[in-house]
Amino acid sequence: MSQPFNIRVYFEDTDAGGVVFYANYLKFYERARTEFLRDLGYEQDDLLQQNIVFVVRNIHVDFILAARFNEQLQVYTRIESIKKASLVFKQEIFCQREGQSRLINEAVVKMACVKADVLKPTPIPAPIAVSLQQQQQREQDS
Amino acid sequence: MSQPFNIRVYFEDTDAGGVVFYANYLKFYERARTEFLRDLGYEQDDLLQQNIVFVVRNIHVDFILAARFNEQLQVYTRIESIKKASLVFKQEIFCQREGQSRLINEAVVKMACVKADVLKPTPIPAPIAVSLQQQQQREQDS
Amino acid sequence: MSQPFNIRVYFEDTDAGGVVFYANYLKFYERARTEFLRDLGYEQDDLLQQNIVFVVRNIHVDFILAARFNEQLQVYTRIESIKKASLVFKQEIFCQREGQSRLINEAVVKMACVKADVLKPTPIPAPIAVSLQQQQQREQDS
Amino acid sequence: MSQPFNIRVYFEDTDAGGVVFYANYLKFYERARTEFLRDLGYEQDDLLQQNIVFVVRNIHVDFILAARFNEQLQVYTRIESIKKASLVFKQEIFCQREGQSRLINEAVVKMACVKADVLKPTPIPAPIAVSLQQQQQREQDS
């Protein structure tokens, strides 16, 4: 599995229950996917200028443990499958507690590649598809 | 199906893609569940004082169409099933476009009843369980 | 003063301190300004299509009392001054507590009218300027 | 001036205008103040356990230039003044554009030290007050 993306829990992320508000885990996952693409060499503002954007088609999230204010989280992102115009990510959030790494949240995210102006499906551009497949291969090998 | 809860899309809800940011649909669903409980006679700040809170265990969301800035959305919330210490909601968001009501987003949300101080499962308090069952019955009858 | 815009405090608005997170009052003020313009007959998605958007140049916010989860807030919005390409709003948030209306937050917001594509100042379109002046006159008369 | 705190602009931070939503700069400033206190050796979750929290009394924000999706921002935080139970921060956000560091946003933030349970003013604990004064001295010397 590749290097995790680190996220600090700030006041903005929490709610009156004292823990991270449930919708905000989706922000964390989105940040981690952005950094995943950046690590592969793709900047989403460049992609937008090429009229390409990846949008979430569906997501399944399991809220296992609640992240608390000021905790440091590690978000792992890997590719589960790639198709012509879509791909599926598996993402997991861990937190260090009492010296142990605990899984606190996990998600499966199906994304579609769409034309940014009309939001209609379009094939993943070839260089990106190749990068994604190579990354998936590296993950399977490691 | 009961009356929908109306939500207006403000600038805060959108992102640079020009549509509602994907995590924000979970805010809309949470607001609608809060109003659903309120309609049944239960205020969550009262429940918190009784050390009761409902937390999301898992959620599956389908992003069908993108909601746009300034649109008015209708959120429908109904009970799919009730157990001793948990329940499942089915929620749907509709939008009026070109004179038609379009389904733009849907979610299945499993919630657990927990003690607010320790976040451990606890049975749904009897009066709330009865209210939920009666509401489920009314939805099935209608 | 015109009719207030009502806002319910949901979990998403609060933080681990148990009260509304300070940045979120700016969301409430923005919603109220959007409704203020709508009441005058102007929809901001229409304005965007005319390449017009109002942006905040500066804001001063006084956090007087903390709004709590599940409270119902009343936001009052009135025009303090209008210039060729900018205007100043005075906004106040009240909350009912122990049978009394309490001022909990207030803001002075300077906004500029800009071309949406280049974000450069442009005169407020004449019909809107007239509507704003008439509204300011009505507020002063009442 | 001390080291800046770096913030990346993600989709969650932007709005349909294509730039950072105005309320979100207050999130950036809060994150930077949290890191400022951490650098001085104070963790806010520890402070909360000692019933101490710093709350914003008032803020003045100037929105000079709009931050865009995917930009990297530098937030500078320094102490303007310290009193028995309150302090004032001056904060600035810079962005690198065309090889130049541009000031895009600035704020003056007055904070009060309060007891977390009752939100009533209380003197800044002596060790923190000393740390803040030393930091202010360092900033003035540099």
Coordinates of C-alpha atoms in Angstrom, one line a residue:
Chain A
M1 CA 0.0 0.0 0.0
S2 CA 1.3 3.5 -0.9
Q3 CA 2.1 6.2 1.7
P4 CA -0.8 7.5 3.6
F5 CA -2.0 11.1 3.4
N6 CA -2.0 12.8 6.9
I7 CA -4.9 14.9 8.1
R8 CA -5.2 16.8 11.3
V9 CA -8.7 17.1 12.9
Y10 CA -9.5 20.8 13.5
F11 CA -12.4 22.4 15.2
E12 CA -14.1 22.9 11.8
D13 CA -14.3 19.1 11.4
T14 CA -16.0 18.3 14.6
D15 CA -19.6 18.7 15.8
A16 CA -21.4 19.1 19.1
G17 CA -21.0 15.4 19.7
G18 CA -17.3 16.1 20.2
V19 CA -16.2 14.0 17.2
V20 CA -15.8 14.4 13.5
F21 CA -19.1 15.2 11.7
Y22 CA -19.9 12.3 9.5
A23 CA -20.0 14.2 6.2
N24 CA -16.5 15.5 6.8
Y25 CA -14.9 12.1 6.3
L26 CA -15.9 12.5 2.6
K27 CA -13.8 15.7 2.6
F28 CA -10.9 13.8 4.0
Y29 CA -11.3 11.1 1.3
E30 CA -11.5 13.7 -1.5
R31 CA -8.3 15.4 -0.3
A32 CA -6.5 12.1 -0.3
R33 CA -7.7 11.2 -3.8
T34 CA -6.5 14.7 -5.0
E35 CA -3.1 14.0 -3.5
F36 CA -3.1 10.4 -5.0
L37 CA -3.6 11.9 -8.4
R38 CA -1.0 14.6 -7.8
D39 CA 1.5 11.9 -6.7
L40 CA 0.9 10.3 -10.1
G41 CA 1.6 13.6 -11.8
Y42 CA -1.9 14.9 -12.4
E43 CA -3.1 18.2 -11.2
Q44 CA -6.9 18.6 -11.2
D45 CA -6.8 22.2 -12.2
D46 CA -4.9 21.2 -15.3
L47 CA -7.4 18.4 -16.0
L48 CA -10.3 20.9 -15.6
Q49 CA -8.6 23.1 -18.3
Q50 CA -8.6 20.0 -20.5
N51 CA -12.4 19.7 -19.7
I52 CA -11.8 16.5 -17.6
V53 CA -13.1 16.0 -14.1
F54 CA -13.6 12.8 -12.0
V55 CA -16.9 12.8 -10.2
V56 CA -18.2 10.4 -7.6
R57 CA -21.0 8.0 -8.9
N58 CA -21.5 6.2 -5.6
I59 CA -19.9 5.8 -2.2
H60 CA -20.2 3.3 0.6
V61 CA -18.8 4.5 3.9
D62 CA -18.4 2.5 7.2
F63 CA -18.1 4.6 10.3
I64 CA -16.2 2.3 12.6
L65 CA -14.8 4.6 15.3
A66 CA -15.2 8.3 15.8
A67 CA -12.2 10.5 15.1
R68 CA -11.8 13.2 17.8
F69 CA -10.6 16.8 17.8
N70 CA -6.9 17.3 17.4
E71 CA -6.2 13.7 16.3
Q72 CA -3.9 13.0 13.4
L73 CA -5.3 10.7 10.8
Q74 CA -3.7 8.6 8.1
V75 CA -5.7 8.1 4.9
Y76 CA -4.8 5.2 2.6
T77 CA -6.0 5.3 -1.0
R78 CA -5.7 2.4 -3.5
I79 CA -7.3 1.4 -6.8
E80 CA -9.7 -1.5 -6.7
S81 CA -10.6 -1.6 -10.4
I82 CA -10.3 0.5 -13.6
K83 CA -12.6 0.5 -16.5
K84 CA -12.7 2.6 -19.7
A85 CA -14.5 5.6 -18.2
S86 CA -14.6 4.9 -14.5
L87 CA -12.6 3.5 -11.6
V88 CA -13.1 2.3 -8.0
F89 CA -11.1 3.4 -5.0
K90 CA -10.8 1.7 -1.7
Q91 CA -9.9 4.2 1.0
E92 CA -9.2 3.7 4.7
I93 CA -8.6 6.0 7.6
F94 CA -6.3 5.0 10.5
C95 CA -5.6 6.7 13.8
Q96 CA -2.9 6.0 16.4
R97 CA -4.4 5.2 19.8
E98 CA -2.5 3.8 22.8
G99 CA 0.4 3.0 20.5
Q100 CA -1.8 1.1 18.1
S101 CA -2.9 1.9 14.6
R102 CA -6.7 1.6 14.6
L103 CA -8.9 1.5 11.5
I104 CA -11.6 4.1 12.1
N105 CA -13.3 4.6 8.8
E106 CA -13.4 3.0 5.3
A107 CA -15.0 3.7 2.0
V108 CA -15.4 2.3 -1.5
V109 CA -15.8 5.1 -4.0
K110 CA -16.8 4.6 -7.6
M111 CA -15.8 7.6 -9.8
A112 CA -16.6 8.4 -13.4
C113 CA -14.5 10.4 -15.8
V114 CA -16.7 13.1 -17.3
K115 CA -16.4 16.2 -19.5
A116 CA -16.4 19.1 -17.1
D117 CA -18.7 21.3 -19.1
V118 CA -21.5 18.9 -19.7
L119 CA -20.8 16.3 -16.9
K120 CA -21.2 13.5 -19.5
P121 CA -19.0 10.3 -19.3
T122 CA -15.9 10.3 -21.4
P123 CA -13.0 7.7 -21.5
I124 CA -10.2 8.3 -19.0
P125 CA -7.4 10.0 -21.0
A126 CA -4.9 7.3 -22.1
P127 CA -1.8 8.7 -20.1
I128 CA -3.9 8.8 -16.9
A129 CA -5.3 5.3 -17.5
V130 CA -1.8 4.0 -17.9
S131 CA -0.6 5.7 -14.8
L132 CA -3.5 4.3 -12.8
Q133 CA -2.9 0.8 -14.1
Q134 CA 0.8 1.0 -13.2
Q135 CA 0.0 2.3 -9.7
Q136 CA -2.5 -0.6 -9.3
Q137 CA 0.2 -3.0 -10.4
R138 CA 2.7 -1.5 -7.9
E139 CA 0.1 -1.9 -5.1
Q140 CA -0.5 -5.5 -6.0
D141 CA 3.2 -6.3 -6.1
S142 CA 3.9 -4.7 -2.7
Chain B
M1 CA -44.4 8.8 1.8
S2 CA -44.4 11.7 4.2
Q3 CA -43.9 15.4 3.4
P4 CA -40.5 16.3 2.0
F5 CA -38.1 18.6 3.7
N6 CA -37.1 21.6 1.5
I7 CA -33.6 22.7 1.1
R8 CA -32.2 25.6 -0.9
V9 CA -28.8 25.3 -2.5
Y10 CA -26.6 28.2 -1.4
F11 CA -23.0 29.2 -2.5
E12 CA -21.6 27.4 0.6
D13 CA -23.0 24.1 -0.8
T14 CA -21.3 24.3 -4.2
D15 CA -17.8 23.8 -5.4
A16 CA -15.6 25.0 -8.2
G17 CA -17.3 22.4 -10.5
G18 CA -20.4 24.6 -10.2
V19 CA -22.5 22.0 -8.5
V20 CA -23.1 20.7 -4.9
F21 CA -19.9 19.3 -3.4
Y22 CA -20.5 15.6 -2.9
A23 CA -20.0 15.6 0.9
N24 CA -22.7 18.2 1.3
Y25 CA -25.5 15.8 0.4
L26 CA -24.8 14.1 3.7
K27 CA -25.5 17.4 5.4
F28 CA -28.8 17.6 3.6
Y29 CA -29.7 14.1 4.7
E30 CA -28.8 14.8 8.3
R31 CA -31.0 17.9 8.3
A32 CA -33.9 15.9 6.9
R33 CA -33.5 13.2 9.6
T34 CA -33.4 15.8 12.3
E35 CA -36.7 17.2 11.0
F36 CA -38.1 13.7 10.6
L37 CA -37.4 13.1 14.4
R38 CA -38.7 16.5 15.3
D39 CA -42.0 15.8 13.3
L40 CA -42.3 12.7 15.5
G41 CA -42.0 14.8 18.6
Y42 CA -38.3 14.2 19.4
E43 CA -35.8 17.1 19.8
Q44 CA -32.2 15.9 19.6
D45 CA -30.9 18.4 22.2
D46 CA -33.4 16.8 24.6
L47 CA -32.2 13.3 23.6
L48 CA -28.6 14.4 24.2
Q49 CA -29.6 15.5 27.7
Q50 CA -30.9 12.0 28.2
N51 CA -27.5 10.7 27.0
I52 CA -29.0 9.4 23.8
V53 CA -27.7 10.1 20.3
F54 CA -28.2 8.4 17.0
V55 CA -25.0 7.9 15.0
V56 CA -24.5 6.7 11.4
R57 CA -22.9 3.2 11.2
N58 CA -22.8 3.1 7.4
I59 CA -24.2 4.9 4.4
H60 CA -24.5 4.2 0.7
V61 CA -25.0 7.2 -1.5
D62 CA -25.9 7.2 -5.2
F63 CA -25.0 10.5 -6.9
I64 CA -27.5 10.4 -9.9
L65 CA -27.6 14.1 -11.0
A66 CA -25.7 17.1 -9.8
A67 CA -27.7 19.7 -7.9
R68 CA -26.9 23.3 -8.9
F69 CA -26.5 26.6 -7.1
N70 CA -29.9 28.2 -6.2
E71 CA -32.0 25.1 -6.9
Q72 CA -34.7 24.1 -4.4
L73 CA -34.4 20.4 -3.3
Q74 CA -37.0 18.1 -1.7
V75 CA -35.6 15.5 0.7
Y76 CA -37.8 12.4 1.4
T77 CA -37.0 10.3 4.5
R78 CA -38.6 7.0 5.3
I79 CA -37.8 4.1 7.6
E80 CA -36.7 0.9 5.9
S81 CA -36.3 -1.2 9.1
I82 CA -36.1 -1.0 12.8
K83 CA -34.2 -3.2 15.2
K84 CA -33.6 -3.1 19.0
A85 CA -30.7 -0.6 18.9
S86 CA -30.5 0.5 15.3
L87 CA -32.6 1.5 12.3
V88 CA -32.2 2.0 8.5
F89 CA -33.4 5.1 6.7
K90 CA -34.0 5.3 2.9
Q91 CA -33.6 8.9 1.8
E92 CA -34.1 10.5 -1.6
I93 CA -33.5 14.0 -3.0
F94 CA -35.6 15.4 -5.8
C95 CA -35.4 18.6 -7.8
Q96 CA -37.9 20.2 -10.2
R97 CA -36.5 20.6 -13.6
E98 CA -38.4 21.6 -16.8
G99 CA -41.7 20.9 -14.9
Q100 CA -40.6 17.5 -13.8
S101 CA -39.6 16.1 -10.5
R102 CA -36.2 14.4 -11.0
L103 CA -34.5 12.1 -8.6
I104 CA -31.0 13.4 -8.2
N105 CA -29.6 11.6 -5.2
E106 CA -30.5 8.7 -2.9
A107 CA -29.0 7.1 0.2
V108 CA -29.5 4.2 2.5
V109 CA -28.4 5.1 6.1
K110 CA -27.9 2.7 8.9
M111 CA -28.0 4.4 12.3
A112 CA -27.3 3.1 15.8
C113 CA -28.7 4.4 19.0
V114 CA -25.8 5.0 21.4
K115 CA -25.1 6.5 24.8
A116 CA -23.8 10.0 24.1
D117 CA -21.0 10.0 26.7
V118 CA -19.4 6.7 25.7
L119 CA -20.7 6.2 22.2
K120 CA -21.7 2.6 23.1
P121 CA -24.9 0.9 21.7
T122 CA -28.0 1.1 23.7
P123 CA -31.7 0.1 23.0
I124 CA -33.8 2.8 21.3
P125 CA -35.9 4.2 24.1
A126 CA -39.3 2.6 24.1
P127 CA -41.4 5.7 23.3
I128 CA -39.2 6.5 20.3
A129 CA -39.2 2.9 19.1
V130 CA -43.0 3.0 19.2
S131 CA -43.2 6.3 17.3
L132 CA -40.8 5.0 14.7
Q133 CA -42.8 1.8 14.2
Q134 CA -46.1 3.8 13.9
Q135 CA -44.5 6.1 11.3
Q136 CA -43.2 3.1 9.4
Q137 CA -46.7 1.6 9.4
R138 CA -48.2 4.9 8.2
E139 CA -45.7 5.0 5.3
Q140 CA -46.6 1.4 4.3
D141 CA -50.3 2.2 4.5
S142 CA -50.1 5.3 2.3
Chain C
M1 CA -36.5 46.5 9.6
S2 CA -37.6 43.9 7.1
Q3 CA -38.7 40.3 8.0
P4 CA -35.9 38.1 9.4
F5 CA -34.6 35.0 7.7
N6 CA -35.0 31.9 9.9
I7 CA -32.1 29.5 10.3
R8 CA -32.1 26.2 12.3
V9 CA -28.8 25.2 13.9
Y10 CA -28.0 21.6 12.7
F11 CA -25.1 19.3 13.8
E12 CA -23.1 20.4 10.7
D13 CA -23.0 23.9 12.1
T14 CA -21.6 23.1 15.5
D15 CA -18.1 22.1 16.7
A16 CA -16.6 20.2 19.6
G17 CA -17.1 23.2 21.8
G18 CA -20.9 22.4 21.6
V19 CA -21.7 25.7 19.8
V20 CA -21.8 27.1 16.3
F21 CA -18.3 27.1 14.7
Y22 CA -17.3 30.7 14.2
A23 CA -16.9 30.6 10.4
N24 CA -20.4 29.2 10.0
Y25 CA -22.1 32.5 11.0
L26 CA -20.7 33.8 7.7
K27 CA -22.7 31.0 5.9
F28 CA -25.8 32.2 7.8
Y29 CA -25.2 35.8 6.7
E30 CA -24.6 34.8 3.1
R31 CA -27.8 32.8 3.0
A32 CA -29.7 35.8 4.4
R33 CA -28.2 38.1 1.8
T34 CA -29.2 35.7 -0.9
E35 CA -32.8 35.7 0.4
F36 CA -32.7 39.5 0.7
L37 CA -31.8 39.8 -3.0
R38 CA -34.4 37.2 -3.9
D39 CA -37.1 39.2 -2.0
L40 CA -36.2 42.2 -4.1
G41 CA -36.7 40.0 -7.2
Y42 CA -33.1 39.1 -8.1
E43 CA -31.9 35.5 -8.4
Q44 CA -28.1 35.2 -8.2
D45 CA -28.0 32.4 -10.8
D46 CA -29.7 34.8 -13.3
L47 CA -27.1 37.5 -12.3
L48 CA -24.3 35.0 -12.9
Q49 CA -25.6 34.4 -16.4
Q50 CA -25.4 38.2 -16.9
N51 CA -21.8 38.0 -15.7
I52 CA -22.7 39.8 -12.4
V53 CA -21.7 38.6 -9.0
F54 CA -21.5 40.4 -5.6
V55 CA -18.4 39.6 -3.7
V56 CA -17.4 40.4 -0.1
R57 CA -14.6 43.0 0.1
N58 CA -14.4 43.1 3.9
I59 CA -16.4 41.9 6.9
H60 CA -16.4 42.8 10.6
V61 CA -18.1 40.3 12.8
D62 CA -18.9 40.5 16.6
F63 CA -19.5 37.2 18.3
I64 CA -21.6 38.2 21.2
L65 CA -23.2 35.0 22.4
A66 CA -22.7 31.4 21.1
A67 CA -25.6 29.8 19.2
R68 CA -26.3 26.2 20.3
F69 CA -27.3 23.1 18.5
N70 CA -31.0 23.0 17.5
E71 CA -31.7 26.6 18.2
Q72 CA -33.7 28.7 15.8
L73 CA -32.0 31.9 14.7
Q74 CA -33.4 35.0 13.1
V75 CA -31.1 36.9 10.7
Y76 CA -31.9 40.6 9.9
T77 CA -30.3 42.2 6.9
R78 CA -30.5 45.9 6.0
I79 CA -28.6 48.2 3.7
E80 CA -26.3 50.7 5.4
S81 CA -25.0 52.5 2.3
I82 CA -24.9 52.2 -1.5
K83 CA -22.3 53.4 -3.9
K84 CA -21.9 53.1 -7.7
A85 CA -20.2 49.7 -7.6
S86 CA -20.4 48.6 -3.9
L87 CA -22.8 48.5 -0.9
V88 CA -22.6 47.9 2.8
F89 CA -24.9 45.6 4.7
K90 CA -25.6 45.6 8.4
Q91 CA -26.7 42.1 9.6
E92 CA -27.8 40.8 13.0
I93 CA -28.6 37.4 14.3
F94 CA -31.1 37.0 17.2
C95 CA -32.2 34.0 19.2
Q96 CA -35.2 33.5 21.5
R97 CA -34.0 32.5 25.0
E98 CA -36.1 32.5 28.1
G99 CA -38.9 34.3 26.3
Q100 CA -36.5 37.1 25.2
S101 CA -35.0 38.0 21.8
R102 CA -31.3 38.1 22.3
L103 CA -28.7 39.6 19.9
I104 CA -26.1 36.9 19.5
N105 CA -24.0 38.0 16.5
E106 CA -23.7 41.1 14.3
A107 CA -21.7 41.9 11.1
V108 CA -21.0 44.8 8.8
V109 CA -20.3 43.5 5.3
K110 CA -18.9 45.6 2.4
M111 CA -19.7 44.0 -1.0
A112 CA -18.5 44.9 -4.4
C113 CA -20.3 44.3 -7.7
V114 CA -17.9 42.5 -10.1
K115 CA -17.9 40.9 -13.5
A116 CA -18.1 37.2 -12.7
D117 CA -15.6 36.1 -15.3
V118 CA -12.7 38.4 -14.4
L119 CA -13.8 39.4 -10.9
K120 CA -13.2 43.1 -11.7
P121 CA -15.5 45.9 -10.3
T122 CA -18.4 47.0 -12.4
P123 CA -21.3 49.4 -11.6
I124 CA -24.3 47.8 -9.9
P125 CA -26.9 47.3 -12.8
A126 CA -29.3 50.2 -12.7
P127 CA -32.5 48.2 -11.9
I128 CA -30.8 46.5 -9.0
A129 CA -29.4 49.9 -7.7
V130 CA -32.9 51.3 -7.8
S131 CA -34.4 48.3 -6.0
L132 CA -31.7 48.6 -3.3
Q133 CA -32.2 52.3 -2.8
Q134 CA -36.0 51.8 -2.6
Q135 CA -35.4 49.1 0.0
Q136 CA -33.1 51.3 2.0
Q137 CA -35.7 54.1 1.9
R138 CA -38.4 51.6 3.2
E139 CA -36.2 50.5 6.0
Q140 CA -35.5 54.2 7.0
D141 CA -39.2 55.0 6.9
S142 CA -40.3 52.1 9.1
Chain D
M1 CA 7.7 36.8 11.3
S2 CA 7.5 33.1 12.2
Q3 CA 7.2 30.3 9.7
P4 CA 4.0 30.2 7.7
F5 CA 1.4 27.4 7.9
N6 CA 0.8 25.8 4.5
I7 CA -2.7 25.1 3.3
R8 CA -3.8 23.5 0.0
V9 CA -7.1 24.6 -1.5
Y10 CA -9.3 21.6 -2.1
F11 CA -12.7 21.3 -3.9
E12 CA -14.4 21.5 -0.5
D13 CA -13.0 25.0 0.0
T14 CA -14.3 26.4 -3.3
D15 CA -17.8 27.5 -4.4
A16 CA -19.6 27.8 -7.7
G17 CA -17.7 31.1 -8.3
G18 CA -14.6 29.0 -8.8
V19 CA -12.8 30.5 -5.9
V20 CA -12.5 29.9 -2.1
F21 CA -15.9 30.5 -0.4
Y22 CA -15.5 33.6 1.9
A23 CA -16.3 31.8 5.2
N24 CA -13.6 29.2 4.5
Y25 CA -10.8 31.7 5.1
L26 CA -11.9 31.7 8.7
K27 CA -11.3 27.9 8.8
F28 CA -7.8 28.5 7.4
Y29 CA -7.1 31.2 10.1
E30 CA -8.3 28.9 12.8
R31 CA -6.1 26.0 11.6
A32 CA -3.1 28.4 11.6
R33 CA -3.9 29.6 15.2
T34 CA -4.1 26.0 16.3
E35 CA -0.7 25.2 14.8
F36 CA 0.7 28.5 16.3
L37 CA -0.4 27.3 19.8
R38 CA 0.9 23.8 19.1
D39 CA 4.3 25.3 18.1
L40 CA 4.4 27.0 21.5
G41 CA 3.7 23.7 23.1
Y42 CA 0.0 23.9 23.8
E43 CA -2.5 21.3 22.5
Q44 CA -6.0 22.6 22.6
D45 CA -7.5 19.2 23.6
D46 CA -5.3 19.4 26.7
L47 CA -6.5 22.9 27.3
L48 CA -10.1 21.7 27.0
Q49 CA -9.4 19.1 29.7
Q50 CA -8.2 22.0 31.9
N51 CA -11.5 23.7 31.1
I52 CA -9.8 26.4 29.0
V53 CA -10.7 27.4 25.5
F54 CA -9.9 30.5 23.4
V55 CA -12.9 31.9 21.6
V56 CA -13.1 34.6 18.9
R57 CA -14.7 37.9 20.2
N58 CA -14.5 39.7 16.9
I59 CA -12.8 39.5 13.6
H60 CA -12.1 41.9 10.7
V61 CA -11.3 40.2 7.4
D62 CA -10.1 41.9 4.2
F63 CA -10.7 39.8 1.1
I64 CA -8.0 41.2 -1.2
L65 CA -7.6 38.5 -3.9
A66 CA -9.6 35.3 -4.4
A67 CA -7.7 32.0 -3.8
R68 CA -8.4 29.4 -6.4
F69 CA -8.8 25.6 -6.5
N70 CA -5.5 23.7 -6.0
E71 CA -3.5 26.7 -5.0
Q72 CA -1.0 26.4 -2.1
L73 CA -1.5 29.2 0.6
Q74 CA 0.9 30.4 3.3
V75 CA -0.8 31.6 6.5
Y76 CA 1.2 33.9 8.8
T77 CA 0.1 34.4 12.4
R78 CA 1.5 36.9 14.8
I79 CA 0.5 38.4 18.1
E80 CA -0.6 42.0 18.0
S81 CA -1.3 42.5 21.7
I82 CA -1.9 40.5 24.9
K83 CA -4.1 41.4 27.9
K84 CA -5.0 39.6 31.0
A85 CA -7.8 37.5 29.5
S86 CA -7.6 38.2 25.8
L87 CA -5.2 38.6 22.9
V88 CA -5.2 40.0 19.4
F89 CA -3.8 38.1 16.4
K90 CA -2.9 39.6 13.0
Q91 CA -3.1 36.9 10.3
E92 CA -2.2 37.1 6.6
I93 CA -2.6 34.7 3.7
F94 CA -0.1 34.8 0.8
C95 CA -0.1 32.9 -2.4
Q96 CA 2.7 32.4 -5.0
R97 CA 1.6 33.7 -8.4
E98 CA 3.8 34.3 -11.4
G99 CA 6.9 33.9 -9.2
Q100 CA 5.7 36.5 -6.7
S101 CA 4.3 36.2 -3.2
R102 CA 0.9 38.0 -3.2
L103 CA -1.1 39.0 -0.2
I104 CA -4.6 37.7 -0.8
N105 CA -6.3 37.9 2.6
E106 CA -5.7 39.5 6.0
A107 CA -7.5 39.4 9.3
V108 CA -7.4 40.9 12.8
V109 CA -8.8 38.5 15.4
K110 CA -9.6 39.3 19.0
M111 CA -9.8 36.2 21.1
A112 CA -10.9 35.7 24.7
C113 CA -9.7 33.1 27.1
V114 CA -12.9 31.5 28.6
K115 CA -13.8 28.6 30.9
A116 CA -14.9 25.9 28.5
D117 CA -18.0 24.7 30.5
V118 CA -19.6 28.1 31.1
L119 CA -17.9 30.2 28.3
K120 CA -17.1 32.9 30.9
P121 CA -13.9 35.0 30.7
T122 CA -10.9 33.8 32.7
P123 CA -7.3 34.9 32.9
I124 CA -5.0 33.3 30.3
P125 CA -3.1 30.6 32.4
A126 CA 0.3 32.0 33.5
P127 CA 2.5 29.6 31.5
I128 CA 0.6 30.3 28.3
A129 CA 0.7 34.1 28.9
V130 CA 4.5 33.9 29.3
S131 CA 4.9 31.8 26.1
L132 CA 2.7 34.3 24.2
Q133 CA 4.7 37.2 25.4
Q134 CA 8.0 35.5 24.6
Q135 CA 6.7 34.7 21.1
Q136 CA 5.6 38.4 20.6
Q137 CA 9.1 39.5 21.7
R138 CA 10.8 37.2 19.3
E139 CA 8.6 38.5 16.5
Q140 CA 9.4 42.1 17.3
D141 CA 13.1 41.3 17.5
S142 CA 13.2 39.6 14.1

